[in-house]
XYZ file of C-alpha atoms in Angstrom:
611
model
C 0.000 0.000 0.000
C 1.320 3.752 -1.278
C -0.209 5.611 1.488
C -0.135 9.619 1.449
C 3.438 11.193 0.722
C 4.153 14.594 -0.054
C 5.102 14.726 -3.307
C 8.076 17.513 -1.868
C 8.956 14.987 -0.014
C 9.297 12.333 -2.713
C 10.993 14.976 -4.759
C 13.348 15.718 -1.987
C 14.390 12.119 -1.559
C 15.103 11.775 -5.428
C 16.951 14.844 -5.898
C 19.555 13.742 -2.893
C 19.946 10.639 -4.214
C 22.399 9.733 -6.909
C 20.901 7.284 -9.879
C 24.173 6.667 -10.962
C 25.760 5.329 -7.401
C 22.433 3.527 -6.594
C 22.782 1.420 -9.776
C 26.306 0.974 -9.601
C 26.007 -0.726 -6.314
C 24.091 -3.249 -8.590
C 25.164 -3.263 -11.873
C 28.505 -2.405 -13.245
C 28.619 0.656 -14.652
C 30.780 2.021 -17.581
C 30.650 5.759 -18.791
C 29.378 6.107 -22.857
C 29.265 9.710 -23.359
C 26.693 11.722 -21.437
C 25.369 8.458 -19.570
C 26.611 5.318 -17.819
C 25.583 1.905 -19.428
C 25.917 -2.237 -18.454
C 24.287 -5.319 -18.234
C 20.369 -5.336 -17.541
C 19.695 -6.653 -13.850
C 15.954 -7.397 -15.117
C 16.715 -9.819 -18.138
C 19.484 -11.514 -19.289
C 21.893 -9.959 -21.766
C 25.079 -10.210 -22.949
C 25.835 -6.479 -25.178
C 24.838 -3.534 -22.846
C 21.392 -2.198 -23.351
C 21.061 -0.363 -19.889
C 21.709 3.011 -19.627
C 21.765 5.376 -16.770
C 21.283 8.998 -17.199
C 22.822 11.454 -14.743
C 21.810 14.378 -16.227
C 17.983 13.025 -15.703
C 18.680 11.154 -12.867
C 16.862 7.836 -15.184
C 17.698 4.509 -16.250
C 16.168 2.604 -18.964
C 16.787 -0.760 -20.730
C 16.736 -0.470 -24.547
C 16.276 -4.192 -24.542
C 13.624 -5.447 -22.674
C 11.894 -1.721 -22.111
C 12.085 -1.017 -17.981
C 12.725 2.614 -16.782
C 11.988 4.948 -14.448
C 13.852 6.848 -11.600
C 16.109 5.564 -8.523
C 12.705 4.961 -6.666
C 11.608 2.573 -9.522
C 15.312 0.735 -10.111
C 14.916 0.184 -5.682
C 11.470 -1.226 -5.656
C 12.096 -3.494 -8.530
C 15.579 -4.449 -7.652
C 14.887 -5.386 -3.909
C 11.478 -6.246 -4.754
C 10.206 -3.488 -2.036
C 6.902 -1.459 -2.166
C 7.037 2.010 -2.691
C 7.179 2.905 1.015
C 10.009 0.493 1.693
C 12.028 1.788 -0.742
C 11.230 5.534 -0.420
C 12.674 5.038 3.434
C 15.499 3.293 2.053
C 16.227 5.999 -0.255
C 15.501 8.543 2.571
C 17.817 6.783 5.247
C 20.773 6.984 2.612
C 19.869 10.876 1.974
C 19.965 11.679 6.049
C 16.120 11.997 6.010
C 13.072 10.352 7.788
C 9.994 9.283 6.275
C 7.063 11.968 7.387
C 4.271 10.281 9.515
C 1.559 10.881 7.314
C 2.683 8.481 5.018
C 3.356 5.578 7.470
C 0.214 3.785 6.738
C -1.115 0.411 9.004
C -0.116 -2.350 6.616
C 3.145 -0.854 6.223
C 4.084 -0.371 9.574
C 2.928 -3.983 10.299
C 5.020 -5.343 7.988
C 7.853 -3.028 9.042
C 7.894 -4.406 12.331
C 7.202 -7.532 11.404
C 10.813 -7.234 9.563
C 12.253 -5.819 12.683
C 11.495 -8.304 14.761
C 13.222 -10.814 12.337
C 16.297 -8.796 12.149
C 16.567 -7.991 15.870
C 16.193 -11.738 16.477
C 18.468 -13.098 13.992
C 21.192 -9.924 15.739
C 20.376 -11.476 18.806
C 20.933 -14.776 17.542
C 24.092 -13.680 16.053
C 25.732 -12.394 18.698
C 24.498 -15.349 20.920
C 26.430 -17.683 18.766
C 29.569 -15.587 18.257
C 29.976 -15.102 21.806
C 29.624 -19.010 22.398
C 32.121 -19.552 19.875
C 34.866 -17.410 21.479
C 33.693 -18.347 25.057
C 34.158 -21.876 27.609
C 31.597 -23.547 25.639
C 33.064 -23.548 22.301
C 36.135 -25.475 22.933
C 34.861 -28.276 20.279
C 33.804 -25.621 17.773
C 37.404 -24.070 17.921
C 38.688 -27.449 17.891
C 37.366 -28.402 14.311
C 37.775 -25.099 13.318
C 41.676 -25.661 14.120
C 41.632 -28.976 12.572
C 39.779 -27.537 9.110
C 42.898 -24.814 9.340
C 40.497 -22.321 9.812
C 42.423 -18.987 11.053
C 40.838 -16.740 14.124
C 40.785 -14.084 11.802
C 39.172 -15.508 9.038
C 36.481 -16.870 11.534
C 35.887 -13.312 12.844
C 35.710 -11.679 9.199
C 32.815 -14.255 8.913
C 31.563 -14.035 12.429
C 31.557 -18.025 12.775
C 29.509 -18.834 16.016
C 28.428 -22.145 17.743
C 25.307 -23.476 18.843
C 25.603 -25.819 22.691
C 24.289 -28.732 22.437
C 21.594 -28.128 25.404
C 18.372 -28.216 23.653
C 17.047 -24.243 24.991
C 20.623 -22.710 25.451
C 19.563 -20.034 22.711
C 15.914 -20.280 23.968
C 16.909 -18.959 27.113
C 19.854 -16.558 25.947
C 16.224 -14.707 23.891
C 14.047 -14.894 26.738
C 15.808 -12.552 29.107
C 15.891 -10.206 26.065
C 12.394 -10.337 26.046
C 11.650 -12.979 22.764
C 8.923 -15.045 23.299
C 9.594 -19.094 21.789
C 6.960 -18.632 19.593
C 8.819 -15.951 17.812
C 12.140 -17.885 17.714
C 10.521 -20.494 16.062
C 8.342 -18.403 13.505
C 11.923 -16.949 12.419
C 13.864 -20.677 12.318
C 15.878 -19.997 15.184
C 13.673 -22.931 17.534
C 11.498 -25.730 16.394
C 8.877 -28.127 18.036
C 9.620 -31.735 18.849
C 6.608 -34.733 17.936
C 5.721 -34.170 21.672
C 5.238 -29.986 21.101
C 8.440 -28.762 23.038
C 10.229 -26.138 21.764
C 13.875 -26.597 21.377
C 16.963 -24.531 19.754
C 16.857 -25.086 15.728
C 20.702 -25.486 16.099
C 22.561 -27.934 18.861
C 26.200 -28.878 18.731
C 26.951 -26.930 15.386
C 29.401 -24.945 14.209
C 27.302 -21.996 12.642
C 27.802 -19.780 9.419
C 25.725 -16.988 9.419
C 24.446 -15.781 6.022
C 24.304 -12.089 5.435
C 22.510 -10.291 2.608
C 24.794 -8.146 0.152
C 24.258 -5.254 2.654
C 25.503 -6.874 5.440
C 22.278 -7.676 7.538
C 21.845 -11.321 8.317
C 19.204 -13.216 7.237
C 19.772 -16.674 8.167
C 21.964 -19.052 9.627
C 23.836 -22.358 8.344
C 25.111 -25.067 11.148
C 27.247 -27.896 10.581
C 27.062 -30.774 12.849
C 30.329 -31.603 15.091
C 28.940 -34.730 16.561
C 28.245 -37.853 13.810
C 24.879 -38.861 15.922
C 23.446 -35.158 14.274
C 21.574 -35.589 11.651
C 21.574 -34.052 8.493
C 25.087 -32.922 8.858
C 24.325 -29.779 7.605
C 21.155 -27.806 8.655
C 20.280 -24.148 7.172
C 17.518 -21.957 8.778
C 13.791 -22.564 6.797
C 12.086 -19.763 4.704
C 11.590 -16.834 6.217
C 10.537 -13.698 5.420
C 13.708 -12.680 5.921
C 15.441 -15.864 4.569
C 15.073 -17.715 1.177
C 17.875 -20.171 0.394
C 17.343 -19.774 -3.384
C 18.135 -16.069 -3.144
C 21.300 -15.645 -1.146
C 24.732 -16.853 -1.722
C 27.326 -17.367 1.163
C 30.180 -15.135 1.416
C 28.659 -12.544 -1.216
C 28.921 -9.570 1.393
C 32.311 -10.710 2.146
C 33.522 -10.624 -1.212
C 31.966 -8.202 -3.581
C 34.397 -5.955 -3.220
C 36.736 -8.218 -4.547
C 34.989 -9.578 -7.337
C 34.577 -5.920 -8.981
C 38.285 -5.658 -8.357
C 38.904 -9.161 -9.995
C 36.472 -8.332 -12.602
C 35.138 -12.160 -11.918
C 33.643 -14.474 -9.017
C 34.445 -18.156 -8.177
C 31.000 -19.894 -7.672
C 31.973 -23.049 -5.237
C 29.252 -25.129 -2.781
C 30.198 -24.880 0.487
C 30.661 -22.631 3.547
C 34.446 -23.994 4.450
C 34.941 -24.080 0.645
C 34.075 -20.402 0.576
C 36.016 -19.518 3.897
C 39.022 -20.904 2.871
C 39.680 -19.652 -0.584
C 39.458 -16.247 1.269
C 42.030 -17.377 3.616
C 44.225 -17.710 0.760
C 44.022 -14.404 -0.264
C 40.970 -15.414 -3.008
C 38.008 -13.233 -1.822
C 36.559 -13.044 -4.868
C 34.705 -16.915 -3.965
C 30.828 -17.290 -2.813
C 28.870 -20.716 -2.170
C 25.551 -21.354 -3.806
C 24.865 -23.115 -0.127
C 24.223 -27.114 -1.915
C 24.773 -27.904 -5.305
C 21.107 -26.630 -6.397
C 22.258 -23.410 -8.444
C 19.327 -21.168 -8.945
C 18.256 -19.102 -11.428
C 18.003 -16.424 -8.180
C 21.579 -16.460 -7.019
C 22.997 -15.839 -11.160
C 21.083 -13.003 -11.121
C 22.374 -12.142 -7.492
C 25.621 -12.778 -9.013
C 25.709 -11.215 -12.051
C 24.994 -7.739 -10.494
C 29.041 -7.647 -9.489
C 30.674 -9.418 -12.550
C 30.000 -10.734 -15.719
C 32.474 -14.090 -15.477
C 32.107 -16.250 -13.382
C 34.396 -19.605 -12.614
C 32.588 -22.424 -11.320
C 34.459 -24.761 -8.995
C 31.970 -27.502 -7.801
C 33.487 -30.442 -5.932
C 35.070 -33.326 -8.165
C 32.560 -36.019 -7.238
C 29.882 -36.767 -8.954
C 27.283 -34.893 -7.488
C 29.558 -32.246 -7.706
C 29.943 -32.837 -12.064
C 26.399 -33.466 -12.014
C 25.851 -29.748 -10.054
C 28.110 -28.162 -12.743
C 26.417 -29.612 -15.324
C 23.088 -28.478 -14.666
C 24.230 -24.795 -13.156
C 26.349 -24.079 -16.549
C 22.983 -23.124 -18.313
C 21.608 -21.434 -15.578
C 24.954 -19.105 -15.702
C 25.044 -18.581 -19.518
C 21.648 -18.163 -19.575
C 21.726 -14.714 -17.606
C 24.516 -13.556 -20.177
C 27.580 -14.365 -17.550
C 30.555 -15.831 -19.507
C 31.287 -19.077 -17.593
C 34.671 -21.261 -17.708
C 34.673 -24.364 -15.339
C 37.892 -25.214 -12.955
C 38.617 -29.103 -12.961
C 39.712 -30.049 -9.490
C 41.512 -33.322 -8.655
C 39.066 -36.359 -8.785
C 37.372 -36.463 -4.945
C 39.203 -32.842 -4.366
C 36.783 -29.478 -3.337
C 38.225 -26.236 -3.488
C 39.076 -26.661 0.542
C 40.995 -29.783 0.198
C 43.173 -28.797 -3.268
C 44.423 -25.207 -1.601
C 45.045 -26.894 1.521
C 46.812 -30.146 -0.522
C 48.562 -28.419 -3.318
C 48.886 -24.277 -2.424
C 47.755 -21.157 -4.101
C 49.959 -21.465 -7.005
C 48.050 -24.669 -8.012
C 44.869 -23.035 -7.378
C 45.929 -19.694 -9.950
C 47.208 -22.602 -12.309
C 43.759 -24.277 -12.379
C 42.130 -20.817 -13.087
C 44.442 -20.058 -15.995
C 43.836 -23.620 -17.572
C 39.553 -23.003 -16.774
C 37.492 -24.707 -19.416
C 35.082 -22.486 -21.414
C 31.870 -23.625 -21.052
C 31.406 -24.953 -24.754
C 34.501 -26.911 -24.508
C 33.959 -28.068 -21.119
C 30.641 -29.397 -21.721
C 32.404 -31.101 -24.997
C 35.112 -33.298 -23.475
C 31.747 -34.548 -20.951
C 30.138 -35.381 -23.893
C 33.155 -36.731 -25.887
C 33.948 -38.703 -22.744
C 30.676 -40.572 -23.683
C 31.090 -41.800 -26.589
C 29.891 -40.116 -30.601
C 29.983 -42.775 -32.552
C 26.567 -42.867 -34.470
C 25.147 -40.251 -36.271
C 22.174 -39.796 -33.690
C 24.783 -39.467 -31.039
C 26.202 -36.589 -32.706
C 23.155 -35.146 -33.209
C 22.139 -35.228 -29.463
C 25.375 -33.883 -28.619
C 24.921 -30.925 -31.192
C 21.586 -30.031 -30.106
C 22.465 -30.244 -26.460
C 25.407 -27.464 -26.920
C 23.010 -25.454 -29.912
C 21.554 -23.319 -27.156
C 24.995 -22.338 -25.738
C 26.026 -21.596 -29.156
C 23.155 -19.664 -29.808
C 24.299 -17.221 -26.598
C 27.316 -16.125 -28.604
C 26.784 -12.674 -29.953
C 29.058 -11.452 -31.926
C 30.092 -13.161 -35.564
C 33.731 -14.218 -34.812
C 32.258 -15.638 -31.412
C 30.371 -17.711 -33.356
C 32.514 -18.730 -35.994
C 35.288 -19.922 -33.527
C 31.931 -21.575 -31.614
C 30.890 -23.857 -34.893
C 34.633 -24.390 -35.489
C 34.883 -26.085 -32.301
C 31.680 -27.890 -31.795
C 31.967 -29.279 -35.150
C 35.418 -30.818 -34.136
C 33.820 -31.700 -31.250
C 30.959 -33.654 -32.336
C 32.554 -34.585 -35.693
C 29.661 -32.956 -37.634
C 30.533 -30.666 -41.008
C 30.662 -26.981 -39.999
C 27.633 -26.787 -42.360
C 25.547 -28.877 -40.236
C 26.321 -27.031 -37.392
C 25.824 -23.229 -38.889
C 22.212 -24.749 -40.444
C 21.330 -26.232 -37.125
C 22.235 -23.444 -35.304
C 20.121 -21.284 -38.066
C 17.332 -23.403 -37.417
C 17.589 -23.416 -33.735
C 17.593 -19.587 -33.856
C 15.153 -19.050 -36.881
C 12.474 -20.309 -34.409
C 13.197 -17.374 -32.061
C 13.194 -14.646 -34.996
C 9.894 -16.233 -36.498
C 8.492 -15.654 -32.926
C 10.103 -12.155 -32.872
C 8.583 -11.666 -36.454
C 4.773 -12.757 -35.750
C 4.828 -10.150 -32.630
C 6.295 -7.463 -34.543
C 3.706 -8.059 -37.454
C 1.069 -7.925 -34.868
C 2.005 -4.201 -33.928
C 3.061 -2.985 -37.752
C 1.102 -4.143 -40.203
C 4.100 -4.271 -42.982
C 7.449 -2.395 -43.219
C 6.518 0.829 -44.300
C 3.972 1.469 -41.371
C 6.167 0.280 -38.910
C 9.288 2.804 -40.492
C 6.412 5.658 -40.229
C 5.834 4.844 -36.558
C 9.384 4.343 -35.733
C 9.458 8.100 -37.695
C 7.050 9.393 -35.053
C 8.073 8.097 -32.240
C 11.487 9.950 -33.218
C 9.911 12.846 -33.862
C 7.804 13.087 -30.610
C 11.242 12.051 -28.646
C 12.723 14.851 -30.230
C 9.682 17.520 -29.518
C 9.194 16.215 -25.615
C 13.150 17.036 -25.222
C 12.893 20.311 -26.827
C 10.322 21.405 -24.388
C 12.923 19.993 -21.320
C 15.216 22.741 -22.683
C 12.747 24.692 -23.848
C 9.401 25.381 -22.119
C 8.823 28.223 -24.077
C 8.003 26.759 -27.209
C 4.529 25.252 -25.147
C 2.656 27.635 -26.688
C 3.574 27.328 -30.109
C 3.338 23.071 -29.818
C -0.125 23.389 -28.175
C -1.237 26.081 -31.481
C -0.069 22.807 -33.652
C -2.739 20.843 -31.944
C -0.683 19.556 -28.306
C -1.102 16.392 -27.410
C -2.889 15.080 -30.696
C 0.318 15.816 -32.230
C 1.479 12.721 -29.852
C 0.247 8.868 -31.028
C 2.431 6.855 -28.982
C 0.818 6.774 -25.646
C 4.032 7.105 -23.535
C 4.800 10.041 -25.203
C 1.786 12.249 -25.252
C 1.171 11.092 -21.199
C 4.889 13.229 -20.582
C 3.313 15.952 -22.952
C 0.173 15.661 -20.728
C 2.409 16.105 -17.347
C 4.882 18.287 -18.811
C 2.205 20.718 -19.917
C 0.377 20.394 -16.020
C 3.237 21.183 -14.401
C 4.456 24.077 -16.543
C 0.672 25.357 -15.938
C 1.459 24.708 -11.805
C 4.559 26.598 -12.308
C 6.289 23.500 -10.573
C 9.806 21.623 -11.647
C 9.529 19.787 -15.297
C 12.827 17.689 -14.262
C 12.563 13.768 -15.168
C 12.250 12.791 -11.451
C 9.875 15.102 -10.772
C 7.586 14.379 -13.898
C 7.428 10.589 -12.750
C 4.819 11.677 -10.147
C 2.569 12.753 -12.426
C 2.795 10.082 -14.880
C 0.820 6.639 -14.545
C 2.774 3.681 -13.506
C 1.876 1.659 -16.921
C 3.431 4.939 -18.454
C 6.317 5.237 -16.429
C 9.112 2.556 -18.663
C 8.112 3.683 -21.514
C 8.814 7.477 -20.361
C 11.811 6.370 -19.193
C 12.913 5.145 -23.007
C 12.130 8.907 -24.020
C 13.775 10.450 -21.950
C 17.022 8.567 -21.386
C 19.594 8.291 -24.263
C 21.712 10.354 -26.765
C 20.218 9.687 -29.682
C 20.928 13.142 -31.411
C 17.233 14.530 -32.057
C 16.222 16.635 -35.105
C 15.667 20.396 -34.682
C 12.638 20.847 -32.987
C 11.810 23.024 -35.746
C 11.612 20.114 -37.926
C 9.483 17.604 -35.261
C 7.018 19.677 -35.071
C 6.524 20.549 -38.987
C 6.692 16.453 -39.185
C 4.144 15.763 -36.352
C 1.907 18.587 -37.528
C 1.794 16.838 -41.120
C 1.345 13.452 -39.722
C -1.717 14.893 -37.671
C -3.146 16.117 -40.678
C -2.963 13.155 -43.238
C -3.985 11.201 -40.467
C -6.901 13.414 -40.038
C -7.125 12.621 -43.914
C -7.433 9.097 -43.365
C -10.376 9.545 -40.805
C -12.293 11.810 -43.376
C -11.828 9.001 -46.057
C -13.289 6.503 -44.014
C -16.359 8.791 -43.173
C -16.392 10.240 -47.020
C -17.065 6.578 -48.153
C -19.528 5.875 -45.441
C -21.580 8.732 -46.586
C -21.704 8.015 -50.118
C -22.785 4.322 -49.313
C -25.622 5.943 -47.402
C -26.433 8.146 -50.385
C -26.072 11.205 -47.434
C -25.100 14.157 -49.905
C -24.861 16.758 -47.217
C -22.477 14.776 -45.756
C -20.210 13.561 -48.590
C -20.350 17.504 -49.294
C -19.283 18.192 -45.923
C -16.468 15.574 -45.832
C -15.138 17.125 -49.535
C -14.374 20.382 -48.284
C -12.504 19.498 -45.733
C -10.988 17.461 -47.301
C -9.822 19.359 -49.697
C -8.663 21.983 -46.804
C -6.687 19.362 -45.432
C -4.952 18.397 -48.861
C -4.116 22.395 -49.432
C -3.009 22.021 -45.806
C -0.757 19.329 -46.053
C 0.620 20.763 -49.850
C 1.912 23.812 -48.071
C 3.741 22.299 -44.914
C 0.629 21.889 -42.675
C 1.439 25.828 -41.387
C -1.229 27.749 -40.116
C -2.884 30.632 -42.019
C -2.008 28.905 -45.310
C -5.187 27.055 -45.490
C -7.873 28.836 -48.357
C -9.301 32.487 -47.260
C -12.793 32.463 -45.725
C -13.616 30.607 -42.622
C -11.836 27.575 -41.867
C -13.276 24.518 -42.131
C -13.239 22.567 -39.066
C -11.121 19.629 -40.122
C -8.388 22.277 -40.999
C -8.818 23.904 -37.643
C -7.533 20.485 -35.739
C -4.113 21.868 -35.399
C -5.569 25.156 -33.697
């Protein structure tokens, strides 16, 4: 729910906030001229299409068409409402949400959140303290054993759970947490006979944090054999999903924008100790179920991304299925080949970092790693090499650019022993079903070529006119003599004419940010498009002399139509009627479509639409 905000207020917020530092804490950013562009965060891409505008303080996605301000990029980012993310955006600018617009639902769920992050501190700081206090001898113990440094433990506040059943429980209680909150948040559970007990006992506990550093949930690892399973993670919350986080990520996203890539491995110690090595740049996917979630997570901080699954096969098997996943969200992906039976944890600790930079440099691309798998198998027959070729087509179909491609066919052709002609007409086919898809949606919205170049015209044209009027409110008067907003068929565009014109009236701001307010929400992306880019526009001059002539053979077309209904109905008044404007409109449209150029007399009232 929205509840009441001042719209000063919302303006306030957005003109503190920086669009381009918000998104770069997301995305990575690279400067193209006026604006900032990189990889969408909202579909996956592998060429830039996402640009951020300073100047405007916008983004927008030229591919898939999502836009709007740093409020918008927030609430669809972090999946927050508009109240969550306007006090987000307010905290970061030094300002407090005003208590008009803390509405009931809100401020349930607000404290509904708090609770689960004031438990889960609690919780934290319960286990931390165990862990460095009498009681954690064993925990320290392993810990020593694994090679696990103090300092490395601290950097990832490792903590331990007793193995008394309401050690936590109690630790809560005199801080005023009732047990049935500890177990709505996963921190307690009920036994078959209805007691509730600590979630955790006799573990060794990772705590995972979000990317900014709040925690969300908890991981334990059993340290006696009788504990079953031997590795127990905290249930959904609505703090906590497993299938969105990714262990260590807060940790090391600073260095995997200074490594310009990540190392995806499954588990916490595998995590912990590439760090140790020096190698922050590692997360866990927390199990071997990659999720379509955590690449997207991911690919926020790099677009490469070296996966390092144990050597087992579960491990192979986890590669295998999390190497589509990967490419499919545009991230390049190479795979490091470990020592049969080795994870990450056990190869640095076995062989030193020099062996572990050695297996990075000798990484397997993903096309020729999943090729030796399928080599390994066996292509004998024809229909084996066709089930090979088809299961690597929609890899090759990910590469963009021609050489890519080329040097992709060249190798899965050696690969599967097919002709490089099979594979380019396979891979043709494969794609030509996407681009006959592509082709039946675009026919739906243009009729044939030359309508859709007309609209694609207009749509220039009315881009060009709106960001005249941003530099140039003056020239209002002069669009709205042309005819104003039925100068505008694309409905994004005339709803910006529609605000830009109100708030000129109001004598308020006409900056991008400010606009957004006034615009609908289904309006709001497609505003975005028009107003982010640097596209160089025609002289407004010339939109408007282009939009005024469109109006008026459109207004043609509309007289046709009525012209021929008339004569079917033998109406001669009307087919008279129709005629002369008609021909107004043709002696219009001869002479530029410019006022006052129209036939002396009175003007007819199809010539007067631009008036």
């Amino acid at each position: 729910m929205r509840g009441y905000v001042p719209p000063e207020f919302v303006k306030e917020v957005l003109d503190r906030t920086d669009i381009v530092a918000l998104v770069g804490e997301y995305v990575r950013l690279k400067r193209q001229g006026k604006n900032y562009v990189g990889l969408c965060p909202f579909h996956a891409e592998r060429t830039p299409s996402f640009t951020v505008s300073p100047e405007k303080q916008f983004f927008y996605c030229f591919g898939c068409g999502v836009g709007g301000d740093a409020l918008k990029f927030l609430m669809l980012q972090e999946k927050l409402d508009f109240l969550e993310a306007l006090e987000r955006l307010a905290l970061r600018a030094g300002l407090s949400l005003p208590s008009q617009s803390r509405d009931p639902a809100w401020l349930a769920r607000r404290r509904e959140l708090e609770e689960g992050e004031e438990l889960n501190r609690l919780s934290l700081e319960f286990f931390t303290a165990s862990l460095w206090g009498e009681r954690g001898e064993p925990a320290r113990r392993y810990l020593e054993e694994r090679g696990v440094s103090e300092e490395i433990a601290r950097r990832f506040s490792l903590g331990y759970a007793p193995p008394e059943e309401e050690a936590l429980l109690r630790y809560l209680r005199a801080r005023g947490i009732t047990k049935e909150a500890a177990v709505k948040w996963g921190l307690a559970s009920r036994t078959s006979a209805g007691r509730v007990v600590d979630r955790f006992r006799g573990r060794l506990i990772f705590p995972i944090f979000d990317p900014q550093g709040k925690v969300v949930g908890f991981g334990g690892r059993a340290l006696v054999s009788y504990l079953q399973p031997k590795y127990l993670n905290s249930p959904e919350t609505p703090l906590f999903n497993k299938r969105n986080e990714l262990y260590g990520l807060y940790q090391a996203k600073d260095a995997i924008r200074a490594a310009g890539f990540a190392v995806l491995v499954e588990g916490y110690l595998d995590a912990i100790t590439l760090h140790q090595f020096g190698f922050g740049y590692a997360v866990a996917s927390l199990g071997t179920s990659l999720t379509q979630e955590q690449v997207r997570l991911l690919s926020r901080y790099t677009g490469k991304v070296y996966i390092a699954y144990d050597s087992d096969t579960a491990g192979e098997a986890a590669t295998w299925r999390g190497l589509d996943i990967l490419a499919g969200a545009g991230l390049e992906v190479l795979v490091v080949e470990l020592p049969q039976g080795k994870d990450p944890d056990e190869f640095l600790r076995a062989l030193g970092p020099a062996a572990w930079e050695a297996s990075l440099a000798s990484a397997l691309p993903l096309l020729e790693y999943k090729g030796k798998k399928l080599m390994a198998g066996g292509l004998v027959t024809a229909r084996d090499k066709l089930k090979a070729l088809r299961a690597l087509l929609p890899n090759l179909a990910c590469l963009r650019t021609l050489p890519e491609r080329e040097e992709g066919i060249r190798l899965v052709s050696r690969i599967t022993g097919l002709s490089w002609e099979v594979v380019r007409d396979e891979l043709l086919r494969f794609t030509g079903e996407e681009e006959v898809t592509t082709r039946l949606k675009s026919d739906k919205s243009a009729k044939n070529k030359h309508e859709a170049l007309e609209s694609r015209a207009c749509f220039a044209a009315e881009r060009g006119l709106l960001q005249a009027l941003f530099c140039r409110p003056e020239i209002l008067a002069e669009v709205e003599e042309a005819g104003g907003e039925e100068l505008f068929t694309h409905p994004p565009c005339r709803a910006v004419y529609s605000a830009l014109k109100e708030a000129l009236a109001a004598g308020e701001d006409i900056s991008p940010t400010h606009l957004a307010s006034r615009l609908p929400e289904e309006a709001l992306d497609a505003a975005a498009g028009i107003l982010v880019g640097e596209e160089e526009s025609p002289p407004w001059k010339d939109c408007l002399r282009f939009l005024r002539m469109n109006l008026v053979r459109q207004k043609r077309k509309q007289l046709a139509g009525k012209l021929s209904l008339a004569e079917a109905r033998g109406d001669e008044e009307e087919v008279r009627r129709c005629l002369e404007e008609l021909q107004a409109l043709v002696n219009l449209e001869r002479k530029g479509g410019e006022r006052g150029n129209e036939r002396k007399g009175e003007p007819s009232r199809a010539a007067r639409v631009s008036e």
